[in-house]
mmCIF file of C-alpha atoms and ligand atoms in Angstrom:
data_model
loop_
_atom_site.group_PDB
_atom_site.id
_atom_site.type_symbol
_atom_site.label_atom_id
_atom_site.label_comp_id
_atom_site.label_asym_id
_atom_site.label_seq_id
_atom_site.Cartn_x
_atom_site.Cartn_y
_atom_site.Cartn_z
ATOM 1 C CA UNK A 1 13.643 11.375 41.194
ATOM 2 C CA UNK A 2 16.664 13.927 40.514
ATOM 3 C CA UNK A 3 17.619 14.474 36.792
ATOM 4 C CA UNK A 4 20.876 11.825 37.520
ATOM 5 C CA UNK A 5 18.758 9.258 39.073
ATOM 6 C CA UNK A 6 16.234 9.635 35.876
ATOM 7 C CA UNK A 7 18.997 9.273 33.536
ATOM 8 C CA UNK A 8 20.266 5.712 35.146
ATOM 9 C CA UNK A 9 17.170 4.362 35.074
ATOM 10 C CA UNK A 10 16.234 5.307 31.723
ATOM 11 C CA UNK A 11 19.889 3.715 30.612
ATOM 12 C CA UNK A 12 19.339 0.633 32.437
ATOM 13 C CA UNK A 13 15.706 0.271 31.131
ATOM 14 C CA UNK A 14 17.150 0.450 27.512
ATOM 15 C CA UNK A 15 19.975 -1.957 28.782
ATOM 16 C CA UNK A 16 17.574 -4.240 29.860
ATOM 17 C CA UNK A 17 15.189 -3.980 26.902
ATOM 18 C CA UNK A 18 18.348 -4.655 24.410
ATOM 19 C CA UNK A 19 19.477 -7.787 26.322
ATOM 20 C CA UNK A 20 15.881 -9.304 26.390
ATOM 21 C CA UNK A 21 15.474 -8.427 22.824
ATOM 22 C CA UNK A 22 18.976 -10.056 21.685
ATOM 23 C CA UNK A 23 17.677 -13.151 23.991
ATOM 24 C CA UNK A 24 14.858 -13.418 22.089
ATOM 25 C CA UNK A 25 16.295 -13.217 19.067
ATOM 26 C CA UNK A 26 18.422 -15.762 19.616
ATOM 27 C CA UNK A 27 15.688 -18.100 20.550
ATOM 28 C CA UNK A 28 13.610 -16.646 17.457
ATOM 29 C CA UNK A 29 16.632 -17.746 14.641
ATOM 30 C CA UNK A 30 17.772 -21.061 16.240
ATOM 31 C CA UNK A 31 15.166 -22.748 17.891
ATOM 32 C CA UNK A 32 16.043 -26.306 17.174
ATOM 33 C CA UNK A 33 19.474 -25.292 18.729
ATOM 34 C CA UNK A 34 17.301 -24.692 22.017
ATOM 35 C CA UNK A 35 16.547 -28.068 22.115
ATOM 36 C CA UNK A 36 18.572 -31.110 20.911
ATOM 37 C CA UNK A 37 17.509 -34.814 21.335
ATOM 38 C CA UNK A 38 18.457 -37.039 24.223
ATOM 39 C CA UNK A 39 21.432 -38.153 22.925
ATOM 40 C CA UNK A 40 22.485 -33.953 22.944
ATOM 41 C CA UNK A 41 22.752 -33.474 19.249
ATOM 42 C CA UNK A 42 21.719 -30.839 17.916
ATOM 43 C CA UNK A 43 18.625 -30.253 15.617
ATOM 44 C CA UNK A 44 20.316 -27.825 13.316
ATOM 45 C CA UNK A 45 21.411 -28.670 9.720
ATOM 46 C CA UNK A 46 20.685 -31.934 8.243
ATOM 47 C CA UNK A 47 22.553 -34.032 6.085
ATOM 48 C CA UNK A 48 23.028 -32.910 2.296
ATOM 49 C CA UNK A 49 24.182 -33.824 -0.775
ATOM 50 C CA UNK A 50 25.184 -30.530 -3.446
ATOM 51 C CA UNK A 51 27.268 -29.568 -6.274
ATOM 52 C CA UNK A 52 30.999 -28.268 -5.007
ATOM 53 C CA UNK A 53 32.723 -25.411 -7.104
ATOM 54 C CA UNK A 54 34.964 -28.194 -8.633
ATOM 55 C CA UNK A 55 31.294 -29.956 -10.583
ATOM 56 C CA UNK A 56 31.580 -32.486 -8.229
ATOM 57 C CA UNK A 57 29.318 -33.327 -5.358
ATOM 58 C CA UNK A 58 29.683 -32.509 -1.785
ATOM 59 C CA UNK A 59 28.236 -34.396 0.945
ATOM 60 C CA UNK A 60 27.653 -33.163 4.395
ATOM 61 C CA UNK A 61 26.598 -35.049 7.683
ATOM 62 C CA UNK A 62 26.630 -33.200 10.455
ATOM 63 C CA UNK A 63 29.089 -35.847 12.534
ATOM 64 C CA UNK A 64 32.142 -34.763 9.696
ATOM 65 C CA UNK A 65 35.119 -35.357 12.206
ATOM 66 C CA UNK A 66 36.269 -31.507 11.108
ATOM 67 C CA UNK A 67 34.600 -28.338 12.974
ATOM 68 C CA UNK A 68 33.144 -26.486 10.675
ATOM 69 C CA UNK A 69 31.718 -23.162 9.474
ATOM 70 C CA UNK A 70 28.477 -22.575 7.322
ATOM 71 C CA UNK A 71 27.399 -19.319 5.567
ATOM 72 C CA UNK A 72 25.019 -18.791 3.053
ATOM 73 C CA UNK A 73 24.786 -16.009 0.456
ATOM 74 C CA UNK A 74 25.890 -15.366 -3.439
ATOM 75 C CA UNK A 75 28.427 -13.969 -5.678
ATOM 76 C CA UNK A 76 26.573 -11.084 -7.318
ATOM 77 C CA UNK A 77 25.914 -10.004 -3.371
ATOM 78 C CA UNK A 78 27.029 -6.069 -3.567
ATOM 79 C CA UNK A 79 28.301 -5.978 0.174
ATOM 80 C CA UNK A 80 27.810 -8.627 3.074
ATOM 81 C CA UNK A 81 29.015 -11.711 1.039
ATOM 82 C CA UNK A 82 32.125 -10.191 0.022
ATOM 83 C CA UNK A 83 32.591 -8.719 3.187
ATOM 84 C CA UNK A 84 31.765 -11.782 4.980
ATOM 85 C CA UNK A 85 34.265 -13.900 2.689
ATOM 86 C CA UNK A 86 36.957 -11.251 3.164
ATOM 87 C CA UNK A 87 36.608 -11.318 7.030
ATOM 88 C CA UNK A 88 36.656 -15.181 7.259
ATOM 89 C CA UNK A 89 40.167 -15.149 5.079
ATOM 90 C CA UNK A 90 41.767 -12.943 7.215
ATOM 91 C CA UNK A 91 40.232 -14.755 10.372
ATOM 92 C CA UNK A 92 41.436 -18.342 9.292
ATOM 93 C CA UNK A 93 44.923 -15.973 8.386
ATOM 94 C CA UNK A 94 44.965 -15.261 11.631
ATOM 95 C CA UNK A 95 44.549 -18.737 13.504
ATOM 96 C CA UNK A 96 47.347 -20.086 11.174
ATOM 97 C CA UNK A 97 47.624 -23.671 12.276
ATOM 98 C CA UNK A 98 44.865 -23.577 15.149
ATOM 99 C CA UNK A 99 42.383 -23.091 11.977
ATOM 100 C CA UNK A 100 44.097 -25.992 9.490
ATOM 101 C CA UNK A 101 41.322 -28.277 10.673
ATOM 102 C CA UNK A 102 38.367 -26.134 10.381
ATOM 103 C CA UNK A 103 36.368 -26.129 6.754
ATOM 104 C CA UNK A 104 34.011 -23.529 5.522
ATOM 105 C CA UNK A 105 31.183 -23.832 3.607
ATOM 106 C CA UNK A 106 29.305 -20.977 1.020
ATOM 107 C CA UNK A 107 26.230 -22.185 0.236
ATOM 108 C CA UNK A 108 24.786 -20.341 -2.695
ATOM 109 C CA UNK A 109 20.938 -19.005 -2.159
ATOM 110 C CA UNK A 110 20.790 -17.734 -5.919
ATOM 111 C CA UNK A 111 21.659 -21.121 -7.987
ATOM 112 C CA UNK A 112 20.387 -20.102 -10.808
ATOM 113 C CA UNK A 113 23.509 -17.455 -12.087
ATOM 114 C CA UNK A 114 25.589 -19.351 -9.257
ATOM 115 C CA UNK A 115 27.023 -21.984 -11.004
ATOM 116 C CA UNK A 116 30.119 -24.375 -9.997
ATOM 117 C CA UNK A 117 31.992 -22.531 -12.173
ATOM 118 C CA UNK A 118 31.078 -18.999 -11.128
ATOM 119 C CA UNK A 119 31.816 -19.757 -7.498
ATOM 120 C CA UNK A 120 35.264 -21.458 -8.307
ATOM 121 C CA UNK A 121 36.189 -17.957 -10.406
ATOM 122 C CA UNK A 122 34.549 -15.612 -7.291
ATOM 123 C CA UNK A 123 35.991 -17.798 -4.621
ATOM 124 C CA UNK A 124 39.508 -18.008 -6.029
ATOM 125 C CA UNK A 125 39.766 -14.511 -4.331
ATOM 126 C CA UNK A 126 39.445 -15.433 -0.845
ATOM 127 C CA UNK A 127 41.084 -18.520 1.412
ATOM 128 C CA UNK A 128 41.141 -22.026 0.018
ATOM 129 C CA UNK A 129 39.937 -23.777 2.782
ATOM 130 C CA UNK A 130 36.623 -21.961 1.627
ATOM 131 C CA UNK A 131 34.538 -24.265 -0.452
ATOM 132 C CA UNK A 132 31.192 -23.115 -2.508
ATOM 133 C CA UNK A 133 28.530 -24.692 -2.803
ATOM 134 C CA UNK A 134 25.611 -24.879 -5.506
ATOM 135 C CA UNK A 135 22.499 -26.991 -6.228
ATOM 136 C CA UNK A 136 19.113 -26.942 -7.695
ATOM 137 C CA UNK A 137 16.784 -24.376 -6.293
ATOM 138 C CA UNK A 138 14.760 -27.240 -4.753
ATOM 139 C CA UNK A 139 17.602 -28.908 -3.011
ATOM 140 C CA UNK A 140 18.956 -25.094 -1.860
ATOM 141 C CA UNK A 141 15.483 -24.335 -0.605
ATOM 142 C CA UNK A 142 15.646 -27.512 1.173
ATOM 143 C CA UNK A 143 19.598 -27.051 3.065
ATOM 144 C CA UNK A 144 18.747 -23.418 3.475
ATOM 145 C CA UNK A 145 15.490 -24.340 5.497
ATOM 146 C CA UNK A 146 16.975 -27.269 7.500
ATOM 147 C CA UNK A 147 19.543 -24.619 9.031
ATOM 148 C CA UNK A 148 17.004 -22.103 8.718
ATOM 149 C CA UNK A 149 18.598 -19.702 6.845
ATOM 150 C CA UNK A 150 15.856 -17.160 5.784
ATOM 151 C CA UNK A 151 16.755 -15.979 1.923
ATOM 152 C CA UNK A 152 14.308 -14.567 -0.702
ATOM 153 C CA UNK A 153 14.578 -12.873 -4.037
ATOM 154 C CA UNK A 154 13.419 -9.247 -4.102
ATOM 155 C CA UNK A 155 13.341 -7.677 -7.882
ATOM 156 C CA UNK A 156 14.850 -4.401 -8.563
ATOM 157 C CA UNK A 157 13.939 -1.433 -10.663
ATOM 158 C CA UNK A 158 16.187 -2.070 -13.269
ATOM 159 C CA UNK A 159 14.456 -5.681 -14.214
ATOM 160 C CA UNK A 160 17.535 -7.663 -12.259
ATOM 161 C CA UNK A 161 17.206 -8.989 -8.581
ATOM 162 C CA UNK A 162 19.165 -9.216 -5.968
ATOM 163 C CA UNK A 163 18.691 -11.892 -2.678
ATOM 164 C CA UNK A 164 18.012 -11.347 1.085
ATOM 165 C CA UNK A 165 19.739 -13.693 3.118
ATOM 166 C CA UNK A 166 20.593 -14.520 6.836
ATOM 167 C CA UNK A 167 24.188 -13.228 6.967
ATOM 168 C CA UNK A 168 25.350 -15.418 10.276
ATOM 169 C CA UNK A 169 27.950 -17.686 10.047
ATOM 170 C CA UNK A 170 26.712 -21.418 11.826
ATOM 171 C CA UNK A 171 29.530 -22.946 13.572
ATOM 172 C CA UNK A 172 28.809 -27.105 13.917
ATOM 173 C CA UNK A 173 31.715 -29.395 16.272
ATOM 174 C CA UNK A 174 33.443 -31.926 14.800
ATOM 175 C CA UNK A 175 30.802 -34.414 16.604
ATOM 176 C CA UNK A 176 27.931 -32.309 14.404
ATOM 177 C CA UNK A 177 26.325 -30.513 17.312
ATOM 178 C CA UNK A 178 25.784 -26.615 16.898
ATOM 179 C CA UNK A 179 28.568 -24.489 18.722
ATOM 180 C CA UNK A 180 27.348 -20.992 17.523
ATOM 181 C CA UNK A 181 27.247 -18.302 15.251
ATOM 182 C CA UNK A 182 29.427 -15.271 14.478
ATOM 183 C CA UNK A 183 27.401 -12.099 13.798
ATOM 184 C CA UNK A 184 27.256 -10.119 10.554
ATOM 185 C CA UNK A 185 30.031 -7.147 11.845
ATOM 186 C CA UNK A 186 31.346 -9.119 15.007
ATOM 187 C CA UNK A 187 34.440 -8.021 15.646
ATOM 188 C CA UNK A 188 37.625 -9.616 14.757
ATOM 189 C CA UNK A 189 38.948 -10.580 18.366
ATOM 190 C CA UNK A 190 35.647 -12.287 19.138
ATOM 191 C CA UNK A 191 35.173 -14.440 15.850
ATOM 192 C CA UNK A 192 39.081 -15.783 15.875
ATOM 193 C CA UNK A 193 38.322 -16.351 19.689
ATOM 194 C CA UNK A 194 35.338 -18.532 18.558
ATOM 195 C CA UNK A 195 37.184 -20.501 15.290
ATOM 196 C CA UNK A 196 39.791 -21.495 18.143
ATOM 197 C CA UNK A 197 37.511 -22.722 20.438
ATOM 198 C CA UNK A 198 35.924 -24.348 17.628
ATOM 199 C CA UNK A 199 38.825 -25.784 16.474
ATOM 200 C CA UNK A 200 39.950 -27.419 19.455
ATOM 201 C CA UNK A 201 35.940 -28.282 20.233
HETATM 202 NI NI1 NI B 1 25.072 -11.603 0.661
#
C-alpha cells in the first residue's frame, strides 16, 4: 500500500466509523421515533398538561393542528439555552411568514427556581411565538421522559447546581407525528430549511 493509498483508506475508515456512529446515535436518542404504530404515528411525546409563563395551563396533544418545535432546558443555563433561544429567534426572523404557523415550546427541566414568572421575565428577550413552560418536578420528570429528554442536576463547588439536559430541538407535524430534530450548533441554512418544511408539513 503506497503512503496515498494508506491515507484514503484511513480517511474513509474514519468516514465510515463517524456515519455508523451518528446512525446509531440516532437510533440510541429516538427509538420510539423508529417505530410508530400502524396507524404511522409516532411514539414520541405524549399528551401533557403544564403551567405556561402567563400562570395559566398549557395543554399539549400531539395532533395540535400547528407544527411545532420542543426544547427543553432552563433560565439560569450559562450557554446552550440562551444560545439555543437566540438561534430559534433569529430562525423564526428569518422564515417571516413561512414560520407564523409554527409554535415553540421551552420546557423548563429545573422547576424549582423556574417559575411562570421567571420564564415570562427571561423569555421576554427572545421571539414571542416562544412559549415557556413550567410544572411540578413530578409532572416535568414525567414530559421530559415521554420525549426522552435526558436532564439531571449535577451540584457545583460553590453549593449551587446547575442541570444537564438534551439540547435538541424535537420538531412534531401538525398531525402530531415526529418530523425531526435540529442539532445543538446546526447551522443556520439547515434549521430554517427544516422550520419550512415543517411549516408547510
Ligand atoms: Ni441549557
Amino acid at each position: 500500500m503506497t503512503t496515498l493509498s494508506a491515507v484514503r483508506y484511513a480517511l474513509w475508515a474514519l468516514l465510515a466509523g463517524v456515519v455508523i456512529g451518528v446512525t446509531a446515535a440516532a437510533l440510541g436518542l429516538f427509538p420510539g421515533a423508529q417505530k410508530g404504530t400502524v396507524s404511522g404515528t409516532a411514539t414520541l411525546g405524549a399528551p401533557f398538561t403544564l403551567t405556561a409563563m402567563t400562570g395559566e395551563p398549557y395543554s399539549w396533544e400531539p395532533a395540535t393542528g400547528a407544527p411545532h418545535a420542543i426544547f427543553f432546558g432552563f433560565t439560569f443555563c450559562p450557554d446552550v439555552c440562551p444560545t439555543t433561544l437566540y438561534e430559534m429567534t433569529t430562525w423564526l426572523d428569518r422564515l417571516g411568514s413561512d414560520g407564523e404557523s409554527i409554535k415553540a415550546l421551552f420546557i423548563s427541566v429545573d422547576p424549582e427556581r423556574d417559575t411562570p414568572e421567571k420564564l415570562a421575565n427571561y423569555l421576554s428577550a427572545f421571539d414571542d411565538r416562544i412559549i415557556g413552560l413550567t410544572g411540578s418536578r413530578e409532572d416535568i420528570d414525567k414530559v421530559a421522559g415521554d420525549f426522552r429528554i435526558y436532564h439531571k442536576r449535577v451540584e457545583l463547588d460553590d453549593g449551587d447546581y446547575t442541570m444537564d439536559h438534551t439540547a435538541s430541538v424535537l420538531l412534531f407535524k401538525p398531525d402530531g407525528s415526529f418530523f425531526g430534530t435540529i442539532a445543538y450548533g446546526e447551522d443556520a441554512e439547515t434549521a430554517v430549511d427544516k422550520l419550512r418544511r415543517l411549516a408547510r408539513s
